[in-house]
Amino acid sequence: MISKIKISDIASYDETGIEIGNLKKINFIYGANGSGKTTISNLLADESSFSDCSIEWKNEQKIDALVYNKKFRDENFGSTSIAGVFTLGKATTEEKKSIEGKQEELGIIKKDGIKKKTALDTQEKTKSTQQDEFRDKVWKDIYKKYEQNFKEAFTGSMQKESFKGKLLLEFNNNTSDLLNFEELKAKAKTIFGTAPQNIELFDKIDFNEIIQIENQTIWNDKIIGKSDVDIAQLIQTLNLNDWVNKGREYLQDDNEICPFCQEETITESFKSKLESYFDESFTNKIKTIKSSAENYKLLTHNLINKLELLESSEKSNRETKINIDTFSAYLKTLSSQFDANKILLDNKIKEPSRDIELTSTLEQLEKIKVIIENANTEIKKHNNIVDNFQIEKKQLIKSIWKFITDENKTIITEHNKSISGLDEGINKLTKQDSDKREEWEELDKEIKKLTKNVTSIQPTINSINSTLKNFGFLNFSIESSKEDKNQYQIQRENGDVVRNTLSEGEMTFITFLYFMQLAKGSIDENSITDDRVLVVDDPISSLDSNVLFIVSTLLKEIIKNTREDIGIIKQVFVLTHNVYFHKEASFIDGRTHTSKDTFYWILRQNNKISSIQCFEMKNPIKNSYELLWQELKNSENNSSATLQNTMRRIIEHYFKILGKYGDDDLINNFDDSEEKQICKALLSWINDGSHGISDDLYIEDQGDTQEKFSNVFQKIFEKTNQQEHYNMMMEINKKQ
């Protein structure tokens, strides 16, 4: 059985939505068209299509819901073929009694299973309550007591639930030596607080390649051309080697003009001699000095950047382990040496014939290397202290927990003993619940097997046709389909298949009769005995008054059986906008007006948002006139326009139709002109508000106007000596 329905963020239901709780076996929901009834019935038919809605089942026992609404009519009567409904057609009296007996046995098993499940839920709830109480107690009596001295030991367990779990875990597993409170307190002052952190070691500097470049012999070599060429003596004697080599860059292949004297002296023979003088050996040496110089510049640039970054970060580090002043001095000298060497290298590239002597930076680099190594040695010592500190801290924390669990071992032991007993009971009940489920499943399979061979769709045909005939529907009937023996079709007396030619009343009636048969059986012959929830959504339209009594009578029989736990219908929902159908379907008997198994609701839509009001066992729908007063009593749930229309209809019905009062008659009952004006204004406002849309003036003052004229509405009854009627309809005496 469904215990609660929640609907939100769909159709006319806003994000807050509504909650229909405390549902009973029989539930009547009255609401005007558009108030949201069909959304409820669609939810009950298929919860999976509603992401922000939910259905809660009593004892978590979910059963299928059979829903009659427009969707049901369209799906089942949308073609000429209708799915057959299987019932126990071929069963003998003995077979039916056997099936009924096993169904009763199944019901007993289910009730027993529910009792076991209820007992299990009670045990689990008791366990949960005890755990919560224990959690709150240890938080108050233990955590709060030692928080000031040992708070850091509780890191990771500083919430009620996590502290409880940690306490129980340490009680079972902590084997540390037991220290007294004063010892722990003294250690906590030393170890707890700002903990030292590990420091990363500095990267080692690699300068081998730089030193190798500085030590290359090529820097001392005078790189000149080949000496056995006839022009070599002149070039070398005049020391023009670099000058001539530079001039080669300006020679043009197709031009004999000298780049220096601008005369035609550069013959092919002279060009050939130049190429011979500056041979491949000369060219390779030039390439070597250029590539070595570029590599040196790159390596030194990267190294200086790295050391400068280290210098910058450590200058701002109060806990630095590096001798920053000495480091900075060495770095400054090194940078100057690198810059001087770069100038020499550039000169060597410009004048390869001259030898250069690079400044060795090895000593300076070794000094910087030693400073970094010394710093790393200090860092390693620091990190060893940190590692030992963490070990000491961990041991202190374990000792604190050992002390706490030992001091409170009595309450912890009692709690564990109680929970252990509850767990034993829970395990036992879980096993019993599981056994009952298996027993139920086996018996259910046996019932399905018994019913499978004794089911038929013919009894449904006979029952529907009999009902149609008894109530005067003689020009059509439902018959077995010629194409499929397990399907129906609607036929005229002459055998013609019909559907669209039926009147709305005829179609409504036959679809509801079909639904009633489906409530007793199933289109699946294996599930005709399955329990179900029945949902009936507006089975009567304004054109169906001739079958209203028949439909309500059939429904009342289902409701009566459901109340008495007869049959497979375990819960009924009736949703309607028709006052008269609601009255007929909800009628119990002439003496009984309420039932503990029946609750009533009114569904409303205000400003395009649906809301619901529960009246519990009191049926709020009696007749249309009483319904108007009911709306007036719940004016806070209605819009101003709805309230205006309600007042007008009450005055029209009570004073004008029954009492033969006109507007002037009502106005003249007031004593002075001011009261007459108020009454006249009320009647004018009612007529205007109930038939049209208020202008801006009324909208701005709507709240005050509504309250003011509600008071005058009451005075009309006072001035016409009808105060008792007003009090009766508004239930004022009952409220007092």
XYZ file of C-alpha atoms in Angstrom:
736
model
C 0.000 0.000 0.000
C 1.205 3.521 -0.831
C 1.927 5.612 2.282
C 3.112 8.889 0.735
C 3.215 10.684 -2.622
C 5.517 13.619 -3.402
C 5.098 15.671 -6.591
C 7.193 18.685 -7.627
C 8.580 20.583 -10.614
C 6.183 19.184 -13.211
C 3.039 20.477 -14.933
C 1.201 22.771 -12.456
C 3.391 21.709 -9.493
C 6.238 24.108 -8.612
C 9.666 23.249 -7.189
C 8.240 23.036 -3.656
C 5.418 20.802 -4.855
C 2.972 18.927 -2.640
C 3.114 15.953 -0.311
C 0.147 13.607 0.137
C 0.941 11.658 3.278
C -0.854 9.375 5.721
C -2.656 7.661 2.834
C -5.364 5.133 3.671
C -6.927 2.151 1.942
C -9.467 4.486 0.288
C -8.434 7.967 -0.857
C -10.731 10.553 -2.484
C -9.111 13.568 -4.195
C -11.500 16.238 -5.464
C -10.252 18.961 -7.828
C -11.434 21.078 -10.723
C -10.230 20.435 -14.257
C -6.638 21.604 -14.612
C -5.873 21.346 -10.893
C -3.331 18.537 -11.387
C -5.283 15.277 -10.925
C -4.034 13.601 -14.111
C -0.413 14.300 -13.133
C -1.043 12.305 -9.936
C -2.639 9.387 -11.790
C 0.171 9.346 -14.392
C 2.751 9.279 -11.589
C 1.002 6.314 -9.959
C 0.912 4.553 -13.339
C 4.617 5.027 -14.109
C 6.909 6.552 -11.475
C 9.995 6.147 -13.695
C 8.851 9.016 -15.948
C 8.861 11.547 -13.058
C 12.376 12.552 -11.987
C 11.420 14.993 -9.189
C 8.545 12.947 -7.744
C 8.429 9.899 -5.509
C 6.118 7.214 -4.116
C 6.686 5.662 -0.682
C 5.280 2.196 0.045
C 4.211 0.893 3.444
C 6.738 -1.656 4.713
C 8.508 -1.158 1.358
C 6.001 -3.648 -0.137
C 5.609 -2.333 -3.694
C 2.763 -3.668 -5.865
C 1.492 -2.779 -9.338
C -0.918 0.114 -9.841
C -3.825 -0.179 -12.281
C -4.797 3.329 -13.437
C -7.965 4.435 -15.219
C -7.537 7.808 -16.929
C -7.516 9.294 -20.417
C -4.214 7.581 -21.182
C -5.749 4.211 -20.240
C -8.723 4.827 -22.549
C -6.480 5.878 -25.433
C -4.084 2.942 -25.032
C -6.727 0.221 -24.657
C -9.415 1.543 -27.009
C -7.214 3.230 -29.597
C -7.824 0.480 -32.183
C -10.467 -2.071 -33.083
C -8.607 -4.822 -31.155
C -8.652 -4.816 -27.337
C -6.406 -6.983 -25.151
C -8.317 -9.800 -23.473
C -8.668 -9.983 -19.694
C -7.957 -13.384 -18.167
C -10.005 -14.568 -15.194
C -10.675 -17.955 -13.606
C -13.074 -19.007 -16.342
C -12.665 -22.784 -16.664
C -12.014 -23.437 -13.012
C -14.259 -25.885 -11.190
C -15.649 -25.083 -7.765
C -12.993 -27.298 -6.189
C -10.214 -25.628 -8.213
C -11.428 -22.148 -7.290
C -11.621 -23.136 -3.613
C -8.101 -24.557 -3.813
C -6.794 -21.370 -5.391
C -8.715 -19.205 -2.920
C -7.366 -21.302 -0.037
C -3.803 -20.888 -1.223
C -4.390 -17.170 -1.737
C -5.584 -16.921 1.857
C -2.499 -18.841 2.929
C -0.417 -16.459 0.813
C -2.058 -13.534 2.590
C -1.238 -15.053 5.993
C 2.387 -15.531 4.955
C 2.503 -11.945 3.713
C 1.050 -10.600 6.971
C 3.486 -12.725 8.951
C 6.312 -11.454 6.735
C 5.188 -7.867 7.334
C 5.237 -8.528 11.092
C 8.768 -9.877 10.811
C 9.770 -6.874 8.700
C 8.115 -4.495 11.191
C 9.943 -6.184 14.074
C 13.166 -5.969 12.076
C 12.596 -2.260 11.407
C 11.896 -1.737 15.111
C 15.116 -3.493 16.084
C 17.104 -1.473 13.546
C 15.453 1.731 14.756
C 16.300 0.815 18.375
C 19.873 0.137 17.343
C 20.065 3.441 15.500
C 18.614 5.289 18.507
C 21.107 3.687 20.909
C 23.985 4.491 18.595
C 22.842 8.112 18.354
C 22.495 8.372 22.135
C 25.950 6.841 22.642
C 27.392 9.189 19.992
C 25.940 12.251 21.743
C 27.069 11.032 25.177
C 30.719 10.369 24.267
C 30.856 13.640 22.369
C 29.652 15.556 25.430
C 31.439 13.555 28.152
C 34.678 12.630 26.392
C 35.432 14.868 23.420
C 34.410 18.099 25.149
C 36.238 17.053 28.322
C 39.606 16.506 26.616
C 39.265 18.875 23.674
C 41.363 21.634 25.281
C 44.390 19.430 26.030
C 44.246 16.787 23.296
C 42.372 18.403 20.380
C 45.166 17.669 17.915
C 44.900 13.961 18.758
C 41.272 14.121 17.558
C 42.157 15.415 14.071
C 40.059 13.512 11.537
C 37.499 12.652 14.214
C 36.161 16.076 15.092
C 32.546 15.310 14.188
C 30.175 13.412 16.458
C 29.824 10.347 14.243
C 33.506 10.096 13.306
C 34.560 10.530 16.951
C 32.247 7.711 18.022
C 33.629 5.434 15.310
C 37.249 6.245 16.197
C 36.578 5.650 19.905
C 35.142 2.177 19.273
C 37.946 1.319 16.850
C 40.667 2.333 19.319
C 38.914 0.453 22.139
C 39.128 -2.774 20.142
C 42.610 -2.353 18.604
C 44.822 0.022 20.632
C 47.666 -1.885 22.358
C 49.813 1.094 23.410
C 51.258 1.410 26.896
C 48.896 3.133 29.325
C 50.126 6.546 30.519
C 48.458 8.802 33.067
C 46.808 12.117 32.292
C 49.653 14.337 33.580
C 52.259 12.511 31.478
C 50.128 12.865 28.376
C 49.397 16.499 29.089
C 53.119 17.338 29.435
C 54.018 15.531 26.213
C 51.173 17.210 24.363
C 52.532 20.668 25.279
C 55.906 19.739 23.763
C 54.832 17.884 20.633
C 51.477 19.396 19.665
C 51.429 22.770 18.001
C 53.144 23.996 14.854
C 54.899 20.957 13.461
C 58.209 21.319 11.544
C 57.977 20.472 7.871
C 60.337 18.583 5.577
C 62.506 20.749 3.328
C 63.363 19.778 -0.224
C 67.053 19.330 -1.025
C 68.723 21.737 -3.440
C 69.548 20.355 -6.863
C 73.204 19.687 -7.484
C 74.862 22.001 -10.008
C 76.540 20.415 -13.026
C 79.362 22.464 -14.500
C 81.618 19.786 -16.049
C 80.763 20.747 -19.616
C 81.481 24.428 -18.904
C 84.943 23.583 -17.542
C 85.599 21.314 -20.523
C 84.871 24.164 -22.933
C 87.078 26.556 -20.951
C 89.962 24.018 -21.122
C 89.798 23.470 -24.874
C 93.263 24.096 -26.519
C 91.689 25.659 -29.573
C 91.441 28.992 -27.765
C 95.264 29.172 -27.711
C 95.610 28.171 -31.363
C 96.342 30.779 -34.025
C 93.933 29.730 -36.734
C 95.471 30.723 -40.107
C 95.387 29.467 -43.681
C 97.545 26.879 -45.483
C 101.215 27.940 -45.619
C 102.226 26.194 -48.912
C 100.110 28.500 -51.095
C 102.129 31.254 -52.854
C 100.005 34.014 -51.314
C 100.488 32.607 -47.789
C 103.845 34.308 -47.184
C 102.484 37.766 -47.983
C 99.322 37.272 -45.835
C 101.199 35.903 -42.856
C 104.119 38.341 -43.107
C 101.749 41.316 -43.051
C 99.533 39.528 -40.438
C 96.522 39.959 -42.714
C 95.016 36.535 -42.094
C 91.807 37.752 -40.322
C 91.509 40.787 -42.648
C 91.693 38.680 -45.829
C 89.359 36.018 -44.365
C 86.811 38.733 -43.597
C 87.162 40.135 -47.135
C 86.263 36.744 -48.606
C 82.713 37.285 -47.397
C 82.319 40.199 -49.796
C 83.648 38.484 -52.957
C 81.084 37.895 -55.700
C 81.257 34.854 -57.973
C 80.547 36.777 -61.198
C 82.575 39.899 -60.389
C 86.413 40.541 -60.510
C 86.281 43.791 -58.512
C 88.248 43.763 -55.253
C 86.004 44.634 -52.248
C 88.838 46.773 -50.778
C 90.502 48.670 -53.691
C 87.566 48.400 -56.064
C 89.899 47.438 -58.982
C 89.476 44.443 -61.275
C 92.155 42.391 -59.577
C 90.162 39.373 -58.403
C 90.862 36.816 -61.081
C 89.703 33.232 -61.066
C 93.278 32.223 -60.336
C 93.376 34.487 -57.276
C 90.025 33.123 -56.049
C 91.367 29.610 -56.365
C 94.445 30.532 -54.327
C 92.249 32.014 -51.583
C 90.181 28.823 -51.401
C 93.375 26.785 -51.189
C 94.775 29.011 -48.451
C 91.570 28.885 -46.342
C 91.188 25.114 -46.702
C 88.817 22.626 -45.001
C 90.976 22.408 -41.880
C 90.690 26.168 -41.410
C 86.900 26.035 -41.948
C 86.419 23.172 -39.443
C 88.367 25.011 -36.761
C 86.223 28.108 -37.274
C 83.099 25.977 -36.901
C 84.495 24.461 -33.706
C 85.175 27.767 -32.001
C 81.755 29.106 -32.998
C 79.794 26.047 -31.744
C 81.841 25.849 -28.524
C 81.294 29.553 -27.878
C 77.524 29.243 -28.426
C 77.303 26.199 -26.170
C 79.338 27.982 -23.482
C 77.041 31.013 -23.580
C 73.933 28.797 -23.317
C 75.279 26.660 -20.444
C 76.500 29.636 -18.432
C 73.256 31.554 -19.028
C 71.151 28.635 -17.764
C 73.388 28.038 -14.763
C 73.374 31.716 -13.725
C 69.544 31.807 -14.034
C 69.205 28.722 -11.851
C 71.571 30.097 -9.191
C 69.907 33.520 -9.214
C 66.480 31.919 -8.673
C 67.887 29.960 -5.746
C 69.447 33.169 -4.356
C 66.138 35.069 -4.701
C 64.003 32.398 -2.973
C 66.448 31.813 -0.123
C 66.881 35.519 0.648
C 63.178 35.630 1.614
C 63.313 32.309 3.497
C 63.857 32.900 7.211
C 64.576 29.215 7.746
C 67.134 28.943 4.931
C 69.975 26.517 5.432
C 72.251 28.191 2.866
C 74.997 30.784 3.623
C 73.240 33.336 1.502
C 75.738 36.227 1.835
C 78.729 34.148 0.803
C 76.682 32.483 -1.897
C 75.675 35.857 -3.333
C 79.307 37.087 -3.347
C 80.499 33.936 -5.133
C 77.632 34.150 -7.598
C 78.459 37.776 -8.413
C 82.117 36.904 -9.085
C 81.122 33.889 -11.190
C 78.741 35.968 -13.273
C 81.527 38.526 -13.943
C 83.920 35.750 -14.965
C 81.360 34.290 -17.370
C 80.748 37.720 -18.913
C 84.520 38.316 -19.391
C 84.947 34.901 -21.025
C 82.039 35.593 -23.388
C 83.800 38.774 -24.591
C 87.012 36.809 -25.243
C 85.047 34.184 -27.141
C 83.431 36.848 -29.332
C 86.941 38.265 -30.061
C 88.225 34.810 -30.996
C 85.339 34.381 -33.447
C 86.139 37.787 -35.005
C 89.944 37.218 -35.106
C 90.638 33.458 -35.242
C 94.389 34.036 -35.799
C 94.800 35.477 -32.307
C 95.083 33.257 -29.256
C 93.009 33.934 -26.110
C 93.265 32.818 -22.476
C 89.844 32.138 -20.854
C 89.497 32.704 -17.115
C 88.958 29.398 -15.347
C 85.732 29.453 -13.310
C 86.411 26.050 -11.720
C 87.432 27.476 -8.334
C 84.364 29.724 -8.139
C 82.014 26.916 -9.205
C 83.545 24.557 -6.643
C 82.982 27.150 -3.908
C 79.316 27.490 -4.866
C 79.016 23.711 -5.068
C 80.373 23.357 -1.526
C 77.909 25.952 -0.198
C 74.980 24.014 -1.758
C 76.287 20.669 -0.469
C 76.682 22.107 3.044
C 73.105 23.418 2.874
C 71.829 19.984 1.781
C 73.659 18.413 4.709
C 71.809 20.736 7.080
C 68.511 20.028 5.321
C 68.995 16.285 5.740
C 69.601 16.782 9.471
C 66.421 18.874 9.690
C 64.373 16.290 7.801
C 65.597 13.513 10.096
C 64.353 15.546 13.059
C 60.980 16.019 11.319
C 60.696 12.281 10.659
C 61.378 11.429 14.272
C 58.983 14.130 15.382
C 56.172 12.517 13.380
C 56.943 9.146 14.942
C 56.793 10.664 18.431
C 53.589 12.510 17.592
C 51.899 9.365 16.272
C 52.852 7.458 19.384
C 51.519 10.232 21.618
C 48.189 10.214 19.769
C 47.879 6.432 20.222
C 48.667 6.817 23.919
C 45.986 9.500 24.319
C 43.357 7.248 22.717
C 44.491 4.350 24.909
C 44.038 6.499 28.013
C 40.584 7.733 26.912
C 39.221 4.285 25.998
C 40.576 2.759 29.221
C 39.050 5.507 31.370
C 35.643 5.009 29.689
C 35.764 1.248 29.170
C 32.621 0.649 31.265
C 30.234 2.678 29.081
C 31.934 1.464 25.885
C 31.648 -2.174 26.984
C 27.969 -1.743 27.889
C 27.281 -0.090 24.539
C 29.047 -2.846 22.593
C 27.169 -5.513 24.545
C 23.814 -3.853 23.842
C 24.574 -3.383 20.125
C 25.817 -6.961 19.880
C 22.509 -8.213 21.309
C 20.546 -6.064 18.900
C 22.682 -7.277 15.984
C 21.984 -10.859 16.985
C 18.243 -10.150 16.986
C 18.491 -8.273 13.677
C 20.350 -11.148 12.041
C 17.752 -13.598 13.312
C 14.848 -11.468 12.091
C 16.596 -10.889 8.757
C 16.856 -14.647 8.302
C 13.192 -15.117 9.253
C 12.159 -12.317 6.874
C 14.184 -13.921 4.079
C 12.625 -17.321 4.793
C 9.137 -15.814 4.648
C 9.936 -14.186 1.312
C 11.105 -17.499 -0.089
C 8.004 -19.238 1.300
C 5.805 -16.545 -0.276
C 7.570 -16.817 -3.637
C 7.199 -20.604 -3.712
C 3.475 -20.454 -2.873
C 2.961 -17.631 -5.391
C 4.564 -19.796 -8.098
C 2.261 -22.674 -7.092
C -0.834 -20.426 -7.354
C 0.248 -19.155 -10.781
C 0.746 -22.723 -11.927
C -2.742 -23.680 -10.703
C -4.400 -20.650 -12.319
C -2.557 -20.927 -15.641
C -4.620 -23.877 -16.879
C -7.987 -22.602 -15.636
C -7.978 -19.038 -17.012
C -10.035 -17.638 -19.851
C -11.100 -14.311 -21.373
C -14.683 -15.506 -21.942
C -15.984 -14.720 -18.423
C -14.953 -11.095 -18.965
C -16.942 -11.011 -22.226
C -19.974 -12.504 -20.497
C -19.751 -10.127 -17.521
C -19.388 -6.952 -19.632
C -22.177 -7.909 -22.008
C -24.463 -8.837 -19.118
C -23.887 -5.448 -17.495
C -24.477 -3.641 -20.802
C -27.755 -5.497 -21.309
C -28.963 -4.979 -17.737
C -28.508 -1.222 -18.033
C -30.104 -0.819 -21.436
C -27.122 -0.744 -23.789
C -28.542 -3.151 -26.373
C -27.169 -1.902 -29.704
C -23.567 -3.080 -29.202
C -21.582 -5.732 -27.304
C -18.027 -6.917 -26.761
C -16.965 -10.147 -28.438
C -13.881 -12.291 -28.929
C -11.815 -11.155 -31.938
C -11.899 -13.437 -34.968
C -8.203 -12.735 -35.710
C -6.936 -13.380 -32.166
C -8.860 -15.475 -29.649
C -7.174 -13.590 -26.778
C -8.415 -10.168 -27.906
C -11.789 -8.366 -27.921
C -13.653 -6.200 -30.386
C -16.831 -4.115 -30.087
C -19.655 -5.187 -32.416
C -23.067 -3.963 -33.422
C -26.031 -6.355 -33.390
C -25.464 -7.101 -37.091
C -21.823 -8.131 -36.438
C -20.154 -4.923 -37.700
C -17.022 -3.918 -35.761
C -17.464 -0.446 -34.275
C -15.552 2.021 -32.174
C -15.729 5.588 -33.432
C -19.495 5.496 -33.871
C -20.133 5.003 -30.153
C -21.328 8.008 -28.191
C -19.071 9.445 -25.514
C -21.300 7.991 -22.815
C -21.249 4.549 -24.435
C -17.471 4.613 -24.877
C -16.910 5.799 -21.303
C -19.190 3.078 -19.968
C -17.641 0.181 -21.870
C -14.062 1.292 -21.134
C -14.900 1.506 -17.441
C -16.526 -1.945 -17.491
C -13.380 -3.255 -19.150
C -11.291 -1.575 -16.444
C -13.425 -3.163 -13.729
C -12.808 -6.596 -15.233
C -9.096 -5.837 -15.488
C -9.177 -4.996 -11.775
C -10.325 -8.567 -11.103
C -8.012 -10.289 -13.604
C -5.131 -9.456 -15.907
C -4.107 -9.379 -19.567
C -1.277 -11.675 -18.397
C -2.690 -15.034 -17.328
C 0.240 -15.486 -14.892
C -0.646 -12.442 -12.790
C -4.429 -12.575 -12.326
C -4.024 -13.147 -8.579
C -1.403 -10.426 -7.988
C -2.200 -7.673 -5.471
C -2.687 -4.192 -6.933
C -3.529 -0.552 -6.285
C -6.578 0.806 -8.151
C -6.527 4.424 -9.401
C -9.671 5.936 -10.971
C -9.190 9.394 -12.528
C -12.394 11.204 -13.626
C -14.394 8.285 -15.086
C -17.439 10.575 -15.562
C -17.512 13.616 -17.887
C -20.288 16.186 -18.236
C -21.879 14.028 -20.936
C -21.950 10.840 -18.849
C -24.709 11.604 -16.327
C -26.782 8.633 -17.513
C -24.120 6.165 -16.392
C -22.932 8.055 -13.288
C -24.968 5.911 -10.914
C -23.883 2.640 -12.577
C -20.192 3.495 -12.499
C -20.315 4.741 -8.899
C -22.179 1.563 -7.844
C -19.514 -0.667 -9.426
C -16.788 1.391 -7.817
C -18.461 1.290 -4.391
C -18.404 -2.502 -4.514
C -14.649 -2.434 -5.131
C -14.213 0.089 -2.282
C -16.301 -2.050 0.096
C -14.249 -5.173 -0.658
C -10.989 -3.235 -0.261
C -12.065 -1.958 3.164
C -12.837 -5.535 4.211
C -9.607 -6.974 2.716
C -11.551 -9.051 0.206
C -9.894 -9.678 -3.148
C -6.657 -8.473 -4.716
C -7.332 -4.694 -4.572
C -5.376 -3.383 -1.568
C -5.796 0.380 -2.036
C -8.053 2.708 -4.041
C -7.535 6.283 -5.290
C -10.530 8.170 -6.719
C -9.806 11.518 -8.402
C -12.723 13.538 -9.804
C -14.023 17.020 -10.562
C -17.678 15.896 -10.537
C -19.403 16.752 -7.240
C -22.263 14.294 -7.771
C -20.015 11.400 -8.723
C -17.838 12.172 -5.683
C -20.915 12.075 -3.448
C -22.150 8.778 -4.906
C -18.763 7.019 -4.891
C -17.886 8.141 -1.356
C -21.293 7.256 0.155
C -20.872 4.576 2.829
C -24.398 4.046 4.183
C -27.205 6.067 5.693
C -25.818 5.831 9.211
C -22.046 5.831 8.716
C -20.505 9.079 7.539
C -16.838 8.452 8.286
C -14.411 5.536 8.081
C -10.929 5.229 9.561
C -9.858 3.627 6.276
C -10.961 6.618 4.146
C -9.330 10.074 3.789
C -10.380 13.071 1.678
C -8.376 15.802 -0.095
C -9.175 18.868 -2.194
C -6.716 19.758 -4.968
C -6.637 23.413 -6.089
C -4.737 25.506 -8.587
C -3.967 29.128 -7.715
C -1.819 31.359 -9.932
C -1.102 28.285 -12.075
C 0.358 26.404 -9.087
C -1.307 23.325 -7.576
C -1.784 22.864 -3.832
C -3.629 20.257 -1.770
C -5.568 20.282 1.508
C -6.330 17.218 3.610
C -9.673 16.844 5.434
C -8.805 13.423 6.875
C -11.998 11.377 7.519
C -14.363 14.331 7.011
C -15.794 14.456 3.496
C -15.609 18.123 2.393
C -17.872 17.577 -0.645
C -21.586 17.394 0.138
C -23.304 19.427 -2.569
C -22.376 22.283 -4.871
C -23.744 24.988 -2.532
C -21.818 23.613 0.458
C -18.747 23.399 -1.754
C -18.941 27.161 -2.398
C -18.864 27.829 1.348
C -15.994 25.374 1.670
C -14.045 27.426 -0.869
C -14.882 30.607 1.058
C -13.598 29.092 4.313
C -10.312 28.314 2.574
C -9.978 31.735 0.961
C -6.267 31.922 1.788
C -5.684 29.128 -0.742
C -7.606 30.857 -3.516
C -6.987 33.819 -5.768
C -8.981 37.072 -5.525
C -10.852 36.242 -8.724
C -11.926 32.853 -7.313
C -13.135 34.480 -4.083
C -15.191 37.072 -6.005
C -16.932 34.400 -8.053
C -17.626 32.289 -4.943
C -19.323 35.227 -3.146
C -21.456 36.048 -6.194
C -22.690 32.474 -6.584
C -23.566 32.209 -2.863
C -25.579 35.454 -2.984
C -27.296 34.422 -6.222
C -28.186 30.982 -4.873
C -29.261 31.908 -1.336
C -30.742 35.395 -1.674
C -31.843 35.723 -5.293
C -32.970 32.210 -6.263
C -34.135 30.741 -2.945
C -34.905 33.990 -1.108
C -36.146 36.003 -4.122
C -33.947 38.981 -3.101
C -32.790 41.552 -5.667
C -29.784 43.885 -5.383
C -31.950 46.760 -4.112
C -33.572 44.482 -1.537
C -30.199 43.651 -0.095
C -28.943 47.240 -0.175
C -32.092 48.638 1.490
C -31.607 46.360 4.496
C -28.758 48.587 5.618
C -29.528 51.508 7.950
C -27.435 54.430 6.759
C -26.161 55.645 3.428
C -22.552 54.669 4.116
C -23.439 51.020 4.738
C -25.661 51.040 1.650
C -22.733 52.293 -0.393
C -20.536 49.509 0.975
C -23.140 46.874 0.097
C -23.674 48.398 -3.337
C -19.912 48.445 -3.891
C -19.672 44.776 -2.876
C -22.361 43.720 -5.338
C -20.739 45.797 -8.050
C -17.318 44.355 -7.250
C -18.673 40.795 -7.222
C -20.336 41.163 -10.610
C -17.295 42.877 -12.091
C -14.696 40.609 -10.533
C -16.404 37.350 -11.327
C -16.916 38.074 -15.021
C -13.869 40.101 -16.005
C -10.313 41.090 -15.162
C -9.644 43.798 -12.588
C -8.030 47.035 -13.779
C -4.784 48.396 -12.323
C -6.603 50.300 -9.552
C -8.104 47.122 -8.129
C -4.902 45.148 -8.575
C -2.864 47.659 -6.557
C -5.315 47.567 -3.650
C -6.413 43.929 -3.986
C -5.393 42.725 -0.510
C -7.233 45.473 1.402
C -10.239 45.265 -0.920
C -10.601 41.515 -0.460
C -10.556 41.764 3.335
C -12.882 44.776 3.394
C -15.568 43.279 1.194
C -15.347 39.874 2.911
C -16.454 41.691 6.054
C -19.317 43.391 4.199
C -20.320 40.010 2.708
C -20.851 38.780 6.272
C -22.846 41.929 7.159
C -25.343 41.186 4.375
C -26.354 38.070 6.309
C -26.501 40.060 9.553
C -28.695 42.812 8.065
C -31.058 40.268 6.478
C -31.345 38.306 9.737
C -29.510 35.357 8.213
C -26.584 35.370 10.646
C -27.378 31.829 11.824
C -27.110 30.554 8.256
C -23.757 32.319 7.820
C -22.458 30.889 11.109
C -23.663 27.403 10.207
C -22.058 27.408 6.770
C -18.793 28.931 8.069
C -18.887 26.547 11.096
C -18.305 29.478 13.440
C -20.109 27.907 16.398
C -18.077 24.728 16.011
C -14.882 26.728 16.017
C -15.889 28.434 19.255
